[in-house]
XYZ file of C-alpha atoms in Angstrom:
478
model
C -27.912 28.890 6.633
C -28.946 29.018 9.988
C -27.314 25.693 10.583
C -24.138 27.090 8.698
C -23.582 29.645 10.892
C -23.588 27.506 13.905
C -21.389 25.041 12.362
C -18.925 27.502 11.638
C -19.405 28.849 14.799
C -18.889 25.656 16.880
C -15.941 24.381 14.797
C -14.178 28.180 14.981
C -14.530 28.023 18.780
C -13.147 24.135 18.950
C -9.954 25.285 17.037
C -9.586 28.440 18.865
C -6.655 27.550 20.814
C -4.969 27.911 17.423
C -7.131 30.890 15.820
C -6.146 33.607 18.417
C -2.722 32.738 19.407
C -1.438 32.431 15.770
C -3.376 35.135 14.526
C -2.690 37.228 17.338
C 1.445 36.496 16.538
C 1.363 37.041 13.196
C -0.558 40.596 13.590
C 1.835 41.741 16.322
C 4.718 41.216 13.106
C 2.402 43.143 10.561
C 1.071 40.193 8.667
C -2.110 39.003 7.742
C -3.261 35.335 8.625
C -6.440 33.560 7.330
C -7.878 30.276 7.697
C -8.164 28.732 4.231
C -9.982 25.974 2.278
C -11.070 22.775 3.596
C -10.834 23.588 7.042
C -13.574 26.670 6.415
C -15.202 23.885 3.845
C -15.813 21.331 6.380
C -16.499 23.771 9.188
C -19.732 24.756 7.054
C -20.120 21.139 6.529
C -20.237 20.012 10.237
C -16.754 18.201 10.039
C -14.095 18.796 12.321
C -10.382 17.853 12.000
C -7.364 18.793 13.534
C -5.020 19.544 10.357
C -5.624 23.076 9.812
C -4.354 25.283 6.513
C -3.729 29.048 6.848
C -2.631 31.312 4.165
C -0.420 34.534 5.153
C 1.061 37.737 3.703
C 4.323 36.855 5.573
C 7.503 34.900 3.651
C 8.427 31.629 4.414
C 11.235 32.779 6.301
C 9.267 34.644 8.560
C 6.683 32.285 9.013
C 9.345 29.658 10.002
C 10.437 32.352 12.564
C 7.114 32.900 13.826
C 5.897 28.750 14.128
C 9.527 28.049 15.505
C 8.184 30.169 18.551
C 5.070 28.975 18.913
C 4.730 25.026 17.660
C 5.942 22.306 19.277
C 7.786 20.327 16.370
C 8.395 22.264 13.061
C 8.934 21.282 9.111
C 9.740 23.049 5.824
C 9.656 20.385 3.072
C 6.872 22.730 1.294
C 9.137 25.555 1.545
C 9.935 25.603 -2.416
C 5.917 26.079 -2.445
C 5.887 29.106 0.251
C 4.688 26.189 3.037
C 5.849 26.043 6.614
C 4.450 23.165 9.009
C 4.449 22.455 12.596
C 2.359 20.441 15.103
C 1.193 21.818 18.536
C -0.283 19.522 20.750
C -3.083 17.298 18.986
C -3.190 20.301 15.742
C -0.894 20.351 12.618
C -0.843 23.439 11.080
C 0.453 24.262 7.699
C 0.877 28.033 6.699
C 1.350 29.106 3.299
C 2.663 32.313 1.546
C -0.400 34.073 -0.615
C 0.727 32.416 -3.668
C -0.004 31.666 -7.433
C 1.296 28.853 -9.300
C 1.485 27.908 -12.575
C 2.881 25.132 -15.189
C 5.054 25.312 -18.193
C 3.200 23.613 -20.545
C 6.316 20.934 -20.931
C 6.719 20.981 -16.767
C 5.529 18.627 -14.287
C 6.186 20.862 -11.488
C 4.445 24.186 -10.703
C 6.223 27.228 -10.794
C 5.484 29.307 -7.779
C 5.104 32.941 -7.289
C 4.397 34.597 -3.792
C 0.915 37.055 -4.069
C 0.256 39.862 -2.201
C -3.732 40.051 -1.384
C -5.772 37.082 -0.184
C -8.695 37.839 -2.670
C -5.622 37.010 -5.388
C -4.311 34.288 -3.409
C -8.355 33.018 -3.064
C -8.758 33.353 -7.203
C -5.875 30.668 -7.721
C -7.298 27.967 -5.508
C -9.335 24.845 -7.514
C -13.044 25.170 -6.843
C -15.281 28.089 -4.826
C -15.946 26.032 -1.758
C -12.144 25.672 -1.697
C -11.812 29.656 -1.700
C -13.258 30.595 1.623
C -10.904 31.834 4.336
C -11.672 33.142 7.843
C -9.598 36.256 8.165
C -7.963 36.469 11.580
C -5.683 39.892 11.738
C -8.274 42.276 9.787
C -9.025 43.844 13.396
C -12.914 42.646 12.773
C -12.455 38.873 14.885
C -12.949 36.130 12.525
C -14.631 37.519 9.297
C -15.695 35.188 6.472
C -13.927 35.969 3.190
C -15.792 34.815 0.335
C -15.318 36.574 -2.999
C -16.199 34.049 -5.309
C -19.648 32.711 -4.009
C -18.022 29.334 -2.079
C -21.322 29.207 0.300
C -23.804 29.429 -2.112
C -21.811 26.983 -4.107
C -21.528 25.067 -1.005
C -25.261 25.227 -0.163
C -26.197 24.227 -3.719
C -23.498 21.301 -3.734
C -21.930 22.600 -7.139
C -18.391 22.484 -7.866
C -17.341 25.421 -9.979
C -14.140 27.007 -10.252
C -12.811 30.515 -9.062
C -12.402 32.080 -12.527
C -12.344 30.096 -16.037
C -12.180 26.489 -15.595
C -9.838 26.392 -18.407
C -7.652 29.047 -16.516
C -7.773 27.219 -13.259
C -6.913 23.488 -15.231
C -4.323 25.098 -17.558
C -2.262 26.353 -14.139
C -2.473 22.849 -12.639
C -4.383 20.115 -15.022
C -4.371 17.699 -11.691
C -7.310 19.762 -10.390
C -9.496 18.094 -13.301
C -8.801 14.805 -11.208
C -9.689 16.920 -7.877
C -13.042 17.385 -9.550
C -14.011 13.785 -9.666
C -12.244 13.650 -6.317
C -14.334 15.961 -4.724
C -17.373 14.883 -6.484
C -17.132 11.521 -4.920
C -16.284 12.853 -1.602
C -19.207 15.058 -1.255
C -21.736 13.844 -3.792
C -22.118 17.130 -5.571
C -22.821 18.339 -8.833
C -20.083 19.182 -10.961
C -20.822 22.732 -12.817
C -20.904 21.999 -16.737
C -18.632 24.707 -17.701
C -16.349 22.477 -15.710
C -17.222 19.345 -17.178
C -16.903 20.941 -20.751
C -13.079 22.152 -20.219
C -12.050 18.796 -18.600
C -13.350 17.211 -21.671
C -11.556 19.517 -23.861
C -8.251 19.454 -21.456
C -7.978 15.859 -20.326
C -4.841 15.269 -22.551
C -3.079 18.114 -20.271
C -3.074 15.261 -17.574
C -0.462 13.603 -19.029
C 2.214 16.441 -17.478
C 1.342 14.839 -14.211
C 3.650 13.218 -12.548
C 2.340 9.627 -11.866
C 2.407 9.830 -7.839
C 0.187 12.847 -8.045
C -2.379 11.202 -10.058
C -2.127 7.848 -7.624
C -2.898 9.965 -4.756
C -5.753 11.824 -6.404
C -6.879 8.353 -7.763
C -6.611 6.710 -4.560
C -8.677 9.787 -2.752
C -11.437 9.234 -5.070
C -11.639 5.385 -4.806
C -11.792 5.972 -0.999
C -14.249 8.244 -0.941
C -18.070 7.657 0.157
C -19.274 7.982 -3.332
C -16.309 6.492 -5.691
C -19.052 5.740 -8.575
C -19.778 9.169 -8.940
C -15.752 10.372 -9.608
C -15.254 7.336 -11.337
C -18.458 8.003 -14.251
C -17.027 11.575 -14.406
C -13.330 10.292 -14.769
C -14.695 8.214 -17.895
C -17.239 10.474 -19.483
C -14.426 13.345 -19.782
C -11.782 11.066 -21.262
C -9.742 11.263 -18.180
C -9.503 7.270 -17.287
C -8.672 6.986 -20.707
C -5.430 8.769 -20.019
C -4.799 7.743 -16.299
C -7.032 4.486 -15.999
C -7.565 2.741 -19.813
C -8.819 -0.590 -18.284
C -11.979 1.055 -16.732
C -13.609 2.811 -19.918
C -11.982 -0.724 -21.622
C -15.005 -2.437 -19.817
C -17.483 -0.530 -21.671
C -17.819 -3.586 -24.050
C -20.280 -3.465 -27.379
C -23.004 -5.437 -26.085
C -23.669 -8.631 -28.523
C -26.645 -8.643 -30.476
C -28.683 -11.262 -28.333
C -27.249 -9.522 -24.900
C -25.861 -12.766 -23.947
C -23.158 -11.069 -21.358
C -23.277 -8.148 -18.463
C -22.559 -4.458 -18.792
C -18.876 -5.208 -17.439
C -18.212 -1.707 -16.245
C -21.876 -1.002 -14.929
C -21.338 -4.393 -12.972
C -17.940 -3.248 -11.938
C -19.143 -0.108 -10.596
C -21.996 -2.344 -8.789
C -19.108 -4.630 -6.997
C -17.120 -1.870 -5.968
C -20.355 -0.604 -4.097
C -21.077 -4.255 -2.715
C -17.547 -4.234 -1.758
C -17.745 -1.032 0.115
C -20.795 -2.532 2.016
C -18.833 -5.378 3.475
C -15.676 -3.207 4.592
C -16.477 -3.957 8.118
C -15.598 -7.342 7.808
C -11.508 -5.665 6.943
C -11.527 -3.563 10.072
C -8.490 -5.541 11.351
C -7.079 -4.784 7.629
C -7.929 -1.371 7.461
C -8.175 0.311 10.891
C -11.903 0.756 11.035
C -11.717 3.103 7.573
C -11.931 2.562 3.805
C -9.799 -0.562 2.642
C -7.546 0.846 -0.491
C -6.617 -2.688 -1.412
C -10.268 -4.294 -1.339
C -11.531 -1.353 -3.376
C -8.795 -1.423 -6.102
C -9.686 -5.289 -6.364
C -13.424 -4.668 -7.098
C -12.403 -2.003 -9.478
C -9.762 -4.129 -11.660
C -11.196 -7.702 -11.315
C -12.882 -8.275 -14.244
C -9.881 -5.637 -16.295
C -8.935 -8.759 -18.472
C -12.649 -9.185 -19.959
C -11.796 -7.085 -23.027
C -8.597 -9.003 -24.049
C -10.224 -12.462 -23.608
C -13.813 -12.111 -25.114
C -14.793 -14.799 -27.674
C -18.070 -15.217 -29.355
C -18.765 -18.855 -29.467
C -21.492 -21.214 -31.425
C -24.934 -20.441 -30.829
C -23.704 -16.239 -29.782
C -22.363 -17.101 -26.612
C -19.835 -15.412 -25.120
C -16.707 -16.538 -23.037
C -14.056 -14.620 -21.119
C -11.491 -17.550 -20.382
C -8.444 -16.959 -18.561
C -9.537 -13.482 -17.606
C -8.622 -14.037 -13.914
C -4.967 -14.438 -15.441
C -4.864 -12.041 -17.810
C -6.563 -9.450 -15.789
C -3.671 -10.056 -12.821
C -1.149 -9.531 -14.826
C -2.924 -6.001 -16.431
C -3.611 -4.856 -13.185
C -0.052 -5.216 -11.446
C 1.359 -3.481 -14.955
C -1.048 -0.688 -14.586
C -0.521 -0.473 -10.724
C 3.042 -0.213 -10.928
C 2.848 2.319 -13.437
C 0.704 4.447 -11.104
C 3.644 3.713 -8.527
C 1.419 1.978 -5.897
C 3.618 0.342 -3.181
C 4.664 -3.072 -4.063
C 2.430 -4.572 -1.361
C -0.639 -3.112 -2.629
C 0.304 -4.450 -6.074
C 0.774 -7.579 -5.218
C -2.317 -8.108 -2.989
C -4.604 -6.302 -5.392
C -3.193 -8.622 -8.219
C -3.684 -11.665 -6.083
C -6.915 -10.793 -5.538
C -7.759 -10.479 -9.178
C -6.064 -13.825 -9.969
C -8.520 -15.424 -7.283
C -11.645 -14.161 -7.735
C -13.142 -16.490 -10.027
C -11.535 -19.784 -7.911
C -14.737 -19.757 -5.657
C -16.954 -21.026 -8.502
C -15.111 -24.177 -8.900
C -16.553 -24.808 -5.635
C -19.801 -25.677 -7.343
C -22.382 -27.120 -4.455
C -20.008 -27.497 -2.145
C -18.369 -30.778 -3.342
C -14.759 -29.372 -2.736
C -12.419 -31.887 -0.499
C -11.098 -30.505 2.471
C -7.602 -30.770 0.126
C -8.988 -28.014 -2.176
C -10.317 -25.908 0.549
C -6.628 -25.747 2.040
C -5.497 -24.869 -0.818
C -7.955 -21.952 -1.318
C -6.841 -20.572 2.141
C -2.722 -21.387 1.332
C -3.309 -19.067 -2.068
C -5.374 -16.454 -0.395
C -2.704 -16.499 2.533
C -3.068 -12.867 4.263
C -5.551 -11.739 1.649
C -8.110 -14.666 2.702
C -10.685 -12.195 4.241
C -10.455 -9.591 1.345
C -11.217 -12.549 -0.993
C -14.617 -13.471 0.987
C -15.387 -9.960 0.530
C -14.643 -9.431 -3.263
C -16.069 -12.782 -4.156
C -19.234 -11.988 -2.555
C -19.403 -8.802 -4.091
C -18.817 -10.023 -7.312
C -22.316 -11.728 -7.449
C -24.437 -8.632 -9.145
C -27.007 -11.288 -10.537
C -31.019 -9.761 -10.464
C -32.272 -13.411 -9.859
C -32.708 -13.578 -6.106
C -32.953 -17.290 -6.202
C -29.289 -17.433 -8.095
C -27.969 -14.989 -5.381
C -29.446 -16.413 -2.423
C -28.010 -19.954 -3.446
C -24.388 -18.453 -4.148
C -24.649 -16.858 -0.578
C -25.275 -19.965 0.922
C -22.830 -22.020 -0.947
C -20.274 -19.257 0.351
C -21.366 -19.601 3.644
C -20.680 -22.929 3.644
C -17.298 -22.951 1.959
C -16.442 -20.163 4.752
C -17.666 -22.640 7.900
C -15.626 -25.182 6.483
C -12.492 -22.871 6.412
C -13.328 -21.541 9.719
C -13.671 -25.396 11.041
C -10.568 -26.308 9.325
C -8.446 -23.346 10.667
C -9.785 -24.220 14.199
C -8.382 -27.872 13.728
C -5.274 -27.007 11.390
C -3.882 -23.804 11.813
C -4.749 -22.986 7.986
C -3.461 -19.563 7.899
C 0.232 -20.983 9.027
C 0.279 -24.567 7.019
C 3.512 -25.755 6.869
C 4.966 -29.449 6.074
C 5.279 -31.981 9.107
C 9.009 -31.886 8.974
C 11.102 -28.968 8.565
C 14.124 -27.903 6.348
C 16.643 -29.431 9.144
C 14.610 -32.360 10.061
C 14.892 -33.010 6.250
C 18.149 -32.922 5.925
C 18.923 -35.065 9.094
C 16.649 -38.002 7.817
C 17.838 -37.914 4.084
C 21.301 -37.440 4.927
C 21.513 -34.448 2.692
C 23.284 -30.901 3.038
C 21.122 -27.650 1.854
C 20.189 -27.473 -1.549
C 17.666 -27.857 -4.460
C 16.775 -31.152 -2.733
C 15.795 -30.284 0.471
C 13.377 -27.856 -1.487
C 11.846 -30.369 -3.635
C 11.341 -32.629 -0.324
C 9.782 -29.680 1.368
C 7.109 -29.130 -1.527
C 6.653 -32.866 -1.484
C 5.894 -32.948 2.337
C 3.634 -29.356 1.926
C 1.442 -30.823 -0.937
C 1.110 -33.842 1.284
C 0.253 -32.069 4.010
C -2.599 -29.867 1.810
C -3.958 -33.488 1.067
C -3.985 -35.664 3.979
C -3.940 -32.669 6.877
C -2.063 -33.100 9.642
C 0.313 -36.307 10.128
C 2.164 -37.434 12.681
C 6.147 -37.252 12.551
C 6.585 -40.925 12.012
C 4.318 -40.918 9.159
C 5.653 -38.071 7.960
C 9.057 -39.543 8.134
C 8.256 -42.364 6.313
C 6.178 -40.801 3.424
C 9.490 -38.416 2.660
C 11.694 -41.782 2.598
C 9.552 -43.650 0.497
C 8.976 -40.422 -1.532
C 13.153 -40.371 -1.492
C 13.375 -43.958 -2.333
C 10.941 -43.490 -5.772
C 12.892 -40.668 -7.241
């Protein structure tokens, strides 16, 4: 506990350039103000950040007036929910009026009622570890307010709701997904009563908009321990409603156990892809990579639809890559992911088996060029996914696959250096094609361009003279 107190004290001292002037300003105006929620929790965990949440007795119009005098920039997009935000130097601040919010059973949007006390405001929050505050205007300095036992739950690493979980989830069903997300972020145990309520009320998630579900799912997938949160979604039935392809991977085992547990395999692939994320620093900025993690999560979702039993009890999943890519595109679009994310993840799912045609390295340079061409700007993520997809316990087989992929990457690097594989184009452009063949823009130019691109992939770079001769010969043969 002494370590927790020291962490809190150090963090409050660090953010005092915000706490002190804001507390004084609101107090002089006759209002209460408290640092609340995530910043308080993270201070106890020794985590520092510059996004600070406050709650106040002031109404939004008064908060706007006060922050307008103090901040460098002001925004009020959350006014309908009682929230006014501002930036002050490196700090981003949001101040929300004491409130209680609840959902009409048929509505996607909360009905907001402003409250009158800090304790009441904390009681409406999702979990006890987020229902702690540091009061800044009560005359006693920075006093910790913890009416629901958040400190103890933080120490024992348990997620509980301040009141009955049924009431909390009825007010905002998205909190059921937040339970899974916080479990994945903090590696906390979820209280059995919370799990029971999530299971009983899972269907209520259907009133939440796809965008809010997407945001929570993304935060869960990007967390340090996504397996924990994903398991909870599956076990409570929430996954069947928001990501049904995941629990569908829990295939009935065939009597001879001739295939892997696809569900467990998928979670392992996700973890193994996370272990390689340092390779993707240029794409992700050095943090968790959403596209790579989603691709790992979705790469085998085509298996349930393509599973077939053949002679001898063998199991096949022919074309599960192509089927899975279509399913991935449909699911991510329904969850309102961006078009770029949808296409990148679907491409990786469709290509994740391509390497297994490489065998013992007998691919031609032409095949390697096509592998790079088809992967495009997702080639590094494809490397990560393909390596992560090896979950065999047979060390000899795993080592052979690793060496083979090492060889493929070395060949890609060599050809890239020699031929600029990342930007493969025909040796003649469209203007040259039209000049040589004496034709106007149109379908024939596109056909000629495609012919020259295939020639380039097969043979590597050609001189302009050789490409011209090949083009004329192709044109004459049509």
